[in-house]
Coordinates of C-alpha atoms in Angstrom, one line a residue:
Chain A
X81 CA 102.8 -147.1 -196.0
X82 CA 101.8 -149.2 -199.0
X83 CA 103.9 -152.6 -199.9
X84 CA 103.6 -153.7 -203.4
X85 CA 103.7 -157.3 -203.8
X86 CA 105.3 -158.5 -207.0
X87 CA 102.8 -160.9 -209.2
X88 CA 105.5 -163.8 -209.1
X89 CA 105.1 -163.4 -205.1
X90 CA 101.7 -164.2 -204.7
X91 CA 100.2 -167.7 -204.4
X92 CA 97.7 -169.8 -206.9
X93 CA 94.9 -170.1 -205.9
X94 CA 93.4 -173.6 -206.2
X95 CA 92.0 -173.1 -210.0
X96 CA 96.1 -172.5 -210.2
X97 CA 95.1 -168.7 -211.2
X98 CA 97.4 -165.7 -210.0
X99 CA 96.7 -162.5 -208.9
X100 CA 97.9 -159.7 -210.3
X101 CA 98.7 -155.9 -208.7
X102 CA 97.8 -156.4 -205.5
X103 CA 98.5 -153.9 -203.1
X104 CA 99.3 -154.3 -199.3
X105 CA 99.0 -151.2 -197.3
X106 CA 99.4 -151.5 -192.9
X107 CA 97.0 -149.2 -191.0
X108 CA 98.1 -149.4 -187.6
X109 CA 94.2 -148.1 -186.0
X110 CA 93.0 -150.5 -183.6
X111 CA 89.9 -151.6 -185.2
X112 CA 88.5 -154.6 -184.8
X113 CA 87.4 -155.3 -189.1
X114 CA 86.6 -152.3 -191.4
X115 CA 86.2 -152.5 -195.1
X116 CA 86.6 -150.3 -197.7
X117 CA 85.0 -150.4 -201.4
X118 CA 87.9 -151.2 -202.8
X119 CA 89.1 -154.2 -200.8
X120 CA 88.6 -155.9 -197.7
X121 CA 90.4 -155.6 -194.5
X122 CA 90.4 -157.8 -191.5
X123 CA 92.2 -158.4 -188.2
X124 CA 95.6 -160.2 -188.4
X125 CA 95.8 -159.9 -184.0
X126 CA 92.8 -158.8 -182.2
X127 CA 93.2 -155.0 -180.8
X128 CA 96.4 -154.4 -183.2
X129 CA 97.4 -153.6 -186.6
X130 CA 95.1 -154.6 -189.7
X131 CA 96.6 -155.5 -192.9
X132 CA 94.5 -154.9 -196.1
X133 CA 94.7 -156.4 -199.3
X134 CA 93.6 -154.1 -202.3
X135 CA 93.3 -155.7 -205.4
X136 CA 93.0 -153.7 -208.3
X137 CA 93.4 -156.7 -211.0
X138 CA 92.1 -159.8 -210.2
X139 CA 91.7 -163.0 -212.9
X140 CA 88.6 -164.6 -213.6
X141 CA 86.5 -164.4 -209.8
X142 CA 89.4 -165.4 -207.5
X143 CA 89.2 -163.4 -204.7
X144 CA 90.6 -161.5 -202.6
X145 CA 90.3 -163.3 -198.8
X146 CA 92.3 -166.4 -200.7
X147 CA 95.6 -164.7 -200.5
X148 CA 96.2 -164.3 -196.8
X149 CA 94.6 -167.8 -196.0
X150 CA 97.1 -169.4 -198.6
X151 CA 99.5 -167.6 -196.9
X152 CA 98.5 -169.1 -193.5
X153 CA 98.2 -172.8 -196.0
X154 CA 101.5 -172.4 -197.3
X155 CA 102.9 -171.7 -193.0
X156 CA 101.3 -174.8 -191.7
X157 CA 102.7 -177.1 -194.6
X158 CA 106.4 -175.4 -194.3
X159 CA 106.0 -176.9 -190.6
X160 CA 104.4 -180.1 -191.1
X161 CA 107.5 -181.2 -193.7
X162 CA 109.8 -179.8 -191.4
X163 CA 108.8 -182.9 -188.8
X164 CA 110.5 -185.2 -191.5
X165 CA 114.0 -183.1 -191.7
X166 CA 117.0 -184.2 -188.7
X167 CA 118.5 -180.8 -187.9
X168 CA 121.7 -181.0 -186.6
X169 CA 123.9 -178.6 -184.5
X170 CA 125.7 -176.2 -186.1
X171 CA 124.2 -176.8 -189.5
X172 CA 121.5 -174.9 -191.4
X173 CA 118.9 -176.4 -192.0
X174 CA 116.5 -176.8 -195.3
X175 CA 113.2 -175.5 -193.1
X176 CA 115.5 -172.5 -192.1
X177 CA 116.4 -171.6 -195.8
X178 CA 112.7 -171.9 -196.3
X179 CA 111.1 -170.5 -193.4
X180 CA 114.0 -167.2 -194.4
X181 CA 112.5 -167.5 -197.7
X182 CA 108.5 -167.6 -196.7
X183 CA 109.3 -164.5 -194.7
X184 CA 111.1 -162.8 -197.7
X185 CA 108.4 -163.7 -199.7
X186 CA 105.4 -162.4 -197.5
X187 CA 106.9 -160.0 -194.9
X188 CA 104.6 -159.6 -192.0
X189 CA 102.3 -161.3 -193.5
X190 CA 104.4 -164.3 -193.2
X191 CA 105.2 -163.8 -189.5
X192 CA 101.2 -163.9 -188.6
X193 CA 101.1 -167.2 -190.0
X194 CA 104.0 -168.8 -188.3
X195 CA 102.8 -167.4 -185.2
X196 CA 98.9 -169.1 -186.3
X197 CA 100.8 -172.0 -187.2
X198 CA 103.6 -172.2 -184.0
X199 CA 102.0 -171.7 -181.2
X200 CA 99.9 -174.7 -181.9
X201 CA 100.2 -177.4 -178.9
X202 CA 100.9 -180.1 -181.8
X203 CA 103.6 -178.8 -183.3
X204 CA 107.0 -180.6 -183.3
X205 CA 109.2 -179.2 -180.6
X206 CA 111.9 -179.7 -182.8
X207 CA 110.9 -177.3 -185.3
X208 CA 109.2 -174.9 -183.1
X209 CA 112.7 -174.3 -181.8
X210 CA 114.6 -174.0 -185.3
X211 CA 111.5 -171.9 -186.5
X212 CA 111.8 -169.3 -183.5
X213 CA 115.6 -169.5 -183.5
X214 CA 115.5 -168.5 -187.6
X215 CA 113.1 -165.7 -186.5
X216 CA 115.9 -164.0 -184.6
X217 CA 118.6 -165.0 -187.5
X218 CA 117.0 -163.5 -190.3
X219 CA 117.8 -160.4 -192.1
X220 CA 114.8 -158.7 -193.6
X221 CA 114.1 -155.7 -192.1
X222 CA 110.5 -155.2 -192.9
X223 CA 109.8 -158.0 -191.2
X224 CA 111.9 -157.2 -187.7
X225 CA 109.0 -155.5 -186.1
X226 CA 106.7 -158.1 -186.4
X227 CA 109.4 -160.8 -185.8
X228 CA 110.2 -159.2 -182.8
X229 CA 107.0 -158.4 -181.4
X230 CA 106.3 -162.2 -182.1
X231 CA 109.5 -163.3 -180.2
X232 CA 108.5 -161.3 -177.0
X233 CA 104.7 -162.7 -177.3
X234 CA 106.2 -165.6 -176.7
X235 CA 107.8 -165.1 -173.7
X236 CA 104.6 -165.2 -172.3
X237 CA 102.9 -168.4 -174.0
X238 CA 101.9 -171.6 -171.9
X239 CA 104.9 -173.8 -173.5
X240 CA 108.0 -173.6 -171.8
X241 CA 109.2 -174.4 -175.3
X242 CA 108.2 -172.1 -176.8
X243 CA 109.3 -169.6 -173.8
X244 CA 112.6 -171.1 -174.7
X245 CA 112.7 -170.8 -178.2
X246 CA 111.5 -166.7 -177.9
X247 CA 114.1 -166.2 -175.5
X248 CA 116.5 -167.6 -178.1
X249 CA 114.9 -166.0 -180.8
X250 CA 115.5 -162.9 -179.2
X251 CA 119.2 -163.6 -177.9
X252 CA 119.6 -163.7 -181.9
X253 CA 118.1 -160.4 -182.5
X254 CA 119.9 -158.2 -179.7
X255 CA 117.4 -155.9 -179.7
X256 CA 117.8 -154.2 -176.0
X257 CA 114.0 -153.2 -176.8
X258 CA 113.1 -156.5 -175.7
X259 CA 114.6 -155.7 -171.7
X260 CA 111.4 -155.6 -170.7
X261 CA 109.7 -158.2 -171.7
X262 CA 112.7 -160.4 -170.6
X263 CA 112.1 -159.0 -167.2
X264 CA 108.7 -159.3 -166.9
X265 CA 109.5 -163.2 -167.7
X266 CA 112.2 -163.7 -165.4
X267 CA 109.7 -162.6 -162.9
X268 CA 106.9 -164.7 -163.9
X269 CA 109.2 -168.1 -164.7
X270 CA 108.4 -170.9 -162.6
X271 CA 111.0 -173.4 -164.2
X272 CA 114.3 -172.4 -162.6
X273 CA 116.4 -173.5 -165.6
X274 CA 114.7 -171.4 -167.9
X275 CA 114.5 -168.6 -165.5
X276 CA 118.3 -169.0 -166.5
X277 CA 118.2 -168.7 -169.8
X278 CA 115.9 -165.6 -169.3
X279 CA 118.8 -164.1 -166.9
X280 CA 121.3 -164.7 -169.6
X281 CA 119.8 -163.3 -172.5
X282 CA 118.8 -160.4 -170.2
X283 CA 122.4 -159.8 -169.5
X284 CA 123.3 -160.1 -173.0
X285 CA 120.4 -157.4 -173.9
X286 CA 121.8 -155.2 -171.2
X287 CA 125.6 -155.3 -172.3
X288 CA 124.4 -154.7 -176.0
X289 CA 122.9 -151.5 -174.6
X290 CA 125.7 -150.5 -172.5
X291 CA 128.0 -151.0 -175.3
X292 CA 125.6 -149.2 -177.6
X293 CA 125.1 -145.9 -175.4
X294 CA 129.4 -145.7 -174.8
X295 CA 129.6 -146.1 -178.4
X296 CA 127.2 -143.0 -178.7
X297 CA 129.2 -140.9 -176.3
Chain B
X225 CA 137.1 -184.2 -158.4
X226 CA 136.6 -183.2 -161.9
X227 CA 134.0 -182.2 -163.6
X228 CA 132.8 -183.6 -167.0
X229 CA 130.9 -181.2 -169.5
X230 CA 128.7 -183.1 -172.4
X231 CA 127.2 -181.2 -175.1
X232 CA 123.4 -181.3 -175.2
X233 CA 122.6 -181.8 -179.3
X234 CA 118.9 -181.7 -178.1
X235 CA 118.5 -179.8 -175.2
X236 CA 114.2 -179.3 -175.5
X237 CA 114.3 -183.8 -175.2
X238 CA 116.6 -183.2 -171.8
X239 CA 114.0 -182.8 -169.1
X240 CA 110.1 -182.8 -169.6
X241 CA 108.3 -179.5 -168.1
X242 CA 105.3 -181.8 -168.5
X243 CA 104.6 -184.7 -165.5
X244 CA 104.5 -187.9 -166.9
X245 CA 102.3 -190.3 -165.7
X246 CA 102.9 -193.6 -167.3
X247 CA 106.6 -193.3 -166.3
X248 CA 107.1 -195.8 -163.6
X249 CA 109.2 -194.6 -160.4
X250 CA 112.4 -194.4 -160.6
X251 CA 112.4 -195.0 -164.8
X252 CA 113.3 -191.8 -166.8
X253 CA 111.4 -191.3 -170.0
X254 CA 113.4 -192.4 -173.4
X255 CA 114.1 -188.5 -175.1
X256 CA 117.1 -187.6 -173.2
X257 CA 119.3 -190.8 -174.4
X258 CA 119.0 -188.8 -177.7
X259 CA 122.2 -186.6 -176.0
X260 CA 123.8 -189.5 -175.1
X261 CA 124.1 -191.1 -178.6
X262 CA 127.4 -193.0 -178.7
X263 CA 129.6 -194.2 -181.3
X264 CA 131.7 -197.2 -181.2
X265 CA 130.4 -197.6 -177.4
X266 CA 131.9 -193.9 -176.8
X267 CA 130.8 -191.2 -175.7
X268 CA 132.3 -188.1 -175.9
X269 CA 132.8 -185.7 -173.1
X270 CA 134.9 -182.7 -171.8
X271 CA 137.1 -181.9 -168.5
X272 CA 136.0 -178.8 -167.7
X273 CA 135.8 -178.5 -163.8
X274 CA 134.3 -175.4 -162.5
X275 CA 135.8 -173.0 -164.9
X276 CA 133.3 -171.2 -167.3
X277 CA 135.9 -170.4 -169.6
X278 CA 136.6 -173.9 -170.2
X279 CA 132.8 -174.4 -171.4
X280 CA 133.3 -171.0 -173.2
X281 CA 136.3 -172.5 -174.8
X282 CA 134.8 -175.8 -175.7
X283 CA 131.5 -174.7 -177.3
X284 CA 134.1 -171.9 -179.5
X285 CA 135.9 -174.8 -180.4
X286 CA 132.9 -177.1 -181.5
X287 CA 131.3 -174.1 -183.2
X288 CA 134.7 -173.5 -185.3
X289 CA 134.3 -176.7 -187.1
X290 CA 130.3 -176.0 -187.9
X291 CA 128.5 -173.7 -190.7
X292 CA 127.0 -171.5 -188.8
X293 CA 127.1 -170.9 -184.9
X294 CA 124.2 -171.7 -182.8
X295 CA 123.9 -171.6 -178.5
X296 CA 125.8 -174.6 -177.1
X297 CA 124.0 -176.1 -174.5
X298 CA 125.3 -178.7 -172.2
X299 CA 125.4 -180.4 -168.7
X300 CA 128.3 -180.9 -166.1
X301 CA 128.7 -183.6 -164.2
X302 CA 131.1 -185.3 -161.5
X303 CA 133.5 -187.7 -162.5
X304 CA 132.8 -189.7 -159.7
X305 CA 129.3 -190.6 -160.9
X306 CA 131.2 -192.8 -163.9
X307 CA 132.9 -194.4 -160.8
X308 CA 129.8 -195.6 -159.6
X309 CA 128.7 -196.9 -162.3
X310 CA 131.7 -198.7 -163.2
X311 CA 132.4 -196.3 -166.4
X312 CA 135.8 -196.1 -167.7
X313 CA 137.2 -193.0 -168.8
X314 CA 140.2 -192.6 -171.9
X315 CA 142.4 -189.5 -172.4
X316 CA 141.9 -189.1 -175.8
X317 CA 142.6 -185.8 -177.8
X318 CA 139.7 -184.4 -179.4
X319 CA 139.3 -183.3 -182.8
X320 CA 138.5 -179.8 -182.7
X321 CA 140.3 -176.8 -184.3
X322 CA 141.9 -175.7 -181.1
X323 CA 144.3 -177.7 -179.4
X324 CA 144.2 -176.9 -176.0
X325 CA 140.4 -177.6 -176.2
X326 CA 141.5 -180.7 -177.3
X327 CA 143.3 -182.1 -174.7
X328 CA 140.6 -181.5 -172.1
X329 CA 138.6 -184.2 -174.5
X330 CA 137.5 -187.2 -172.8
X331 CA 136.0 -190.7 -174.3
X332 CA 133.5 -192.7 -171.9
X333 CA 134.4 -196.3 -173.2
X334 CA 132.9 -199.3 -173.5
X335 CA 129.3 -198.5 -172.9
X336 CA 127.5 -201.2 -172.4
X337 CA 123.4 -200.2 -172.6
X338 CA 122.9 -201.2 -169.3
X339 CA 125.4 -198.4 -168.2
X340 CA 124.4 -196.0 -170.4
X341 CA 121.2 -196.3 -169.5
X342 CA 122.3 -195.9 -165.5
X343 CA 124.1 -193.1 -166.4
X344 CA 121.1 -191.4 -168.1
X345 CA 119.4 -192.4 -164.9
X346 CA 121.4 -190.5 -163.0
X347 CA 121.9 -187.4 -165.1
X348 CA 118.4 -186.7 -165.9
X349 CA 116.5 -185.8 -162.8
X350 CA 119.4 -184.3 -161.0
X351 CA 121.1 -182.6 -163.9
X352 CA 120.0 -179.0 -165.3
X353 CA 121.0 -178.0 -168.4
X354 CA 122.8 -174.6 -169.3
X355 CA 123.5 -172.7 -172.2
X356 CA 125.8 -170.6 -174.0
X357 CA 124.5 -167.8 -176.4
X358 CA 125.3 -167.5 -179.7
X359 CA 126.7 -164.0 -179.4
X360 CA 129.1 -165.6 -176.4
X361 CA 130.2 -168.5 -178.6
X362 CA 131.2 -165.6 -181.1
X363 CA 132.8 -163.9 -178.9
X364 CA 135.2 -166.5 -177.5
X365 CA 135.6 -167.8 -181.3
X366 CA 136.8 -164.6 -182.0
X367 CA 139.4 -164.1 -179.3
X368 CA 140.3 -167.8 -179.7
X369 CA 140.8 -167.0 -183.3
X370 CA 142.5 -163.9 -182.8
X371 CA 145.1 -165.5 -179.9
X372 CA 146.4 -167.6 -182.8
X373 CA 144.9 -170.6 -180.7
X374 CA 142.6 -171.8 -184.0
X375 CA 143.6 -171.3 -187.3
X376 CA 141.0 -169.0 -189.1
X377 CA 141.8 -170.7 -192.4
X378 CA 140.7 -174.2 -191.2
X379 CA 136.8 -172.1 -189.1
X380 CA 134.0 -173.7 -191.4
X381 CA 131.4 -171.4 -190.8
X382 CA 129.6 -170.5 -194.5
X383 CA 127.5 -167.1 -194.3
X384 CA 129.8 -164.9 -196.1
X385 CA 128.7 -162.3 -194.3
X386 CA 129.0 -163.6 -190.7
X387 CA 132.8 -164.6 -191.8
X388 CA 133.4 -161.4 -193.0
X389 CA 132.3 -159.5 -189.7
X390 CA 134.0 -161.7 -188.0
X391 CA 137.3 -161.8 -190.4
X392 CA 136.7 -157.7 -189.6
X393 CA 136.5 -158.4 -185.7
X394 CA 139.6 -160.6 -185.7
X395 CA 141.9 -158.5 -187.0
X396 CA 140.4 -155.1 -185.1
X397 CA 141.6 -157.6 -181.7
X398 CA 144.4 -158.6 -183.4
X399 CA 145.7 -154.7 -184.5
X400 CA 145.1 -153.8 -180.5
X401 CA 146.9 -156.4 -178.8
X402 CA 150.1 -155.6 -181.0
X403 CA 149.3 -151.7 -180.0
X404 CA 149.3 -152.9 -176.2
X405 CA 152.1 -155.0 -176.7

């Protein structure tokens, strides 16, 4: 499959120079790097899918590994300006409309580097939750794969925060794909109120299902 | 006795999952009393007593006034613990869009920050916090909605599309209870 990536999408480089025409195909072979002559590809998650990047215009001798590490720039700064916003309940927030944006803007791309990014132990708590909660909101389907991949990864990571915020993330999405992972986390979960939360969104995953295979009949 | 629900704004500043090793025993760190923020020396509560329908009710109820819907997480705790500490209680309405809701609304009154901060004493290690989904809160909106019970024309929420699917969902429940009826 081969994503084109309009030129008004892609980030300046430093010199404030933009590429043009790139090309974004998704190879999902388990390779650790591999490059071709025509581009370079590397590993966005060790032992899964590569992205590569295929230039076939570039401006003066910007290259090509600038576009994915902006990418990865553009993630971290989205979170650090975040710290500054109040969200409040029921209310969405300006690093919501943004983070929706980023991932509009970048597609899966986008979701590696709020994972980089997110599952920092510095970041705010406060946005790690809104960021994994928008995650499951969002409605951009080239992105849902990754998104939810992402969301059950984090079922599994050393913050119960962020344990939290994946559950929620994926209470959002309703995706009875996620079952599971949900289980497998239940099982695992040491803190009994998040074991909870775990149950709930199990039992939501499970109804969706039901619902979904009566609906089928 | 009854039972008193308060809505957690900032459930992840509730309880640490981390120890804490400067905190002197018996203190409780200072992130929770961020869910206790008053106003006017109030704080704002809900009678609830064992029934999950109530809490179901409630967070429909707060979510109806709010742009989008989100999980509604919360604590419960026993009236009796105000007692102890010498916290008075008011019956005042609420001011969400559904009136029964409403009338289960509770102020805690003149909160001193010595009580407040014995109340947060007591609430913090003892009291876990649960959680409504989002797709619950919708659920119950919807039925609320659809009961006649809040007025669909007052709901804030502001995705067009969520209102529309749930305009859609409304009046499905709405065309099947006058079949059954």
């Amino acid at each position: 499959m081969i994503y084109t990536i309009d030129a008004d999408k892609l980030p300046r480089s430093q010199d404030g120079l933009q590429l043009h025409n790139a090309y974004v195909s998704k190879d999902d072979r388990i390779n650790d790097t591999a490059q071709n002559d025509q581009g370079l590809v590397w590993p966005i998650r060790s032992g899964s899918a590569t992205i590569e990047i295929r230039p076939t215009y570039i401006q003066n001798s910007t290259t090509v590994e600038q576009i994915v590490p902006e990418i990865f720039r553009l993630a971290d700064l989205l979170f650090k300006s975040a710290k500054a916003e109040m969200f409040e309940y029921g209310v969405e927030s300006e690093f919501s409309r943004e983070l929706d944006d980023f991932v509009h803007k970048f597609d899966h791309i986008a979701i590696e580097a709020i994972r980089r990014v997110a599952f920092q132990k510095d970041v705010d708590q406060d946005v790690l939750l809104e960021a994994l909660r928008t995650l499951g909101r969002i409605e951009h389907s080239p992105s849902y794969i990754e998104r939810l991949r992402l969301l059950q990864m984090g079922l599994f990571a050393p913050s119960a925060q962020i344990r939290n915020g994946a559950a929620l993330g994926l209470a959002y999405l309703d995706d009875p794909r996620a079952i599971p992972f949900i289980k497998q986390a239940i099982e695992r979960e040491k803190l009994s109120w998040l074991r909870r939360y775990f149950q709930k969104v199990l039992d939501q995953l499970e109804n969706t299902l039901k619902c979904r295979a009566s609906s089928d009949i | 006795m009854p039972r008193l629900l308060r809505h957690l704004r900032k459930k992840n500043r509730w309880q640490s999952d981390e120890p804490l090793p400067w905190l002197e025993e018996g203190d409780i760190p200072a992130d929770p009393l961020d869910n206790l923020s008053t106003l006017q020396n109030k704080l704002s509560v809900f009678e609830v007593n064992n029934g999950l329908s109530r809490i179901e009710r409630v967070a429909a109820a707060m979510a109806a006034k709010k742009e989008l819907i989100q999980e509604f997480d919360y604590i419960i705790f026993d009236q009796e613990l105000l007692e102890e500490i010498g916290i008075t209680i008011s019956l005042v309405d609420g001011d969400t869009l559904d009136n029964k809701a409403n009338s289960w609304h509770r102020d805690l009154i003149q909160l001193s920050a010595t009580k407040l901060v014995e109340l947060a004493k007591r609430l913090v290690p003892t009291t876990e916090p649960d959680q409504i989904l989002p797709k619950r809160v919708r659920e119950v909106l919807i039925n609320t909605v659809a009961s006649g019970e809040i007025d669909w024309n007052q709901v804030n929420l502001k995705k067009e599309r969520e209102r529309a699917e749930i305009e859609t969902e409304i009046e499905r429940l709405r065309a099947l209870r006058q079949q059954n009826s």
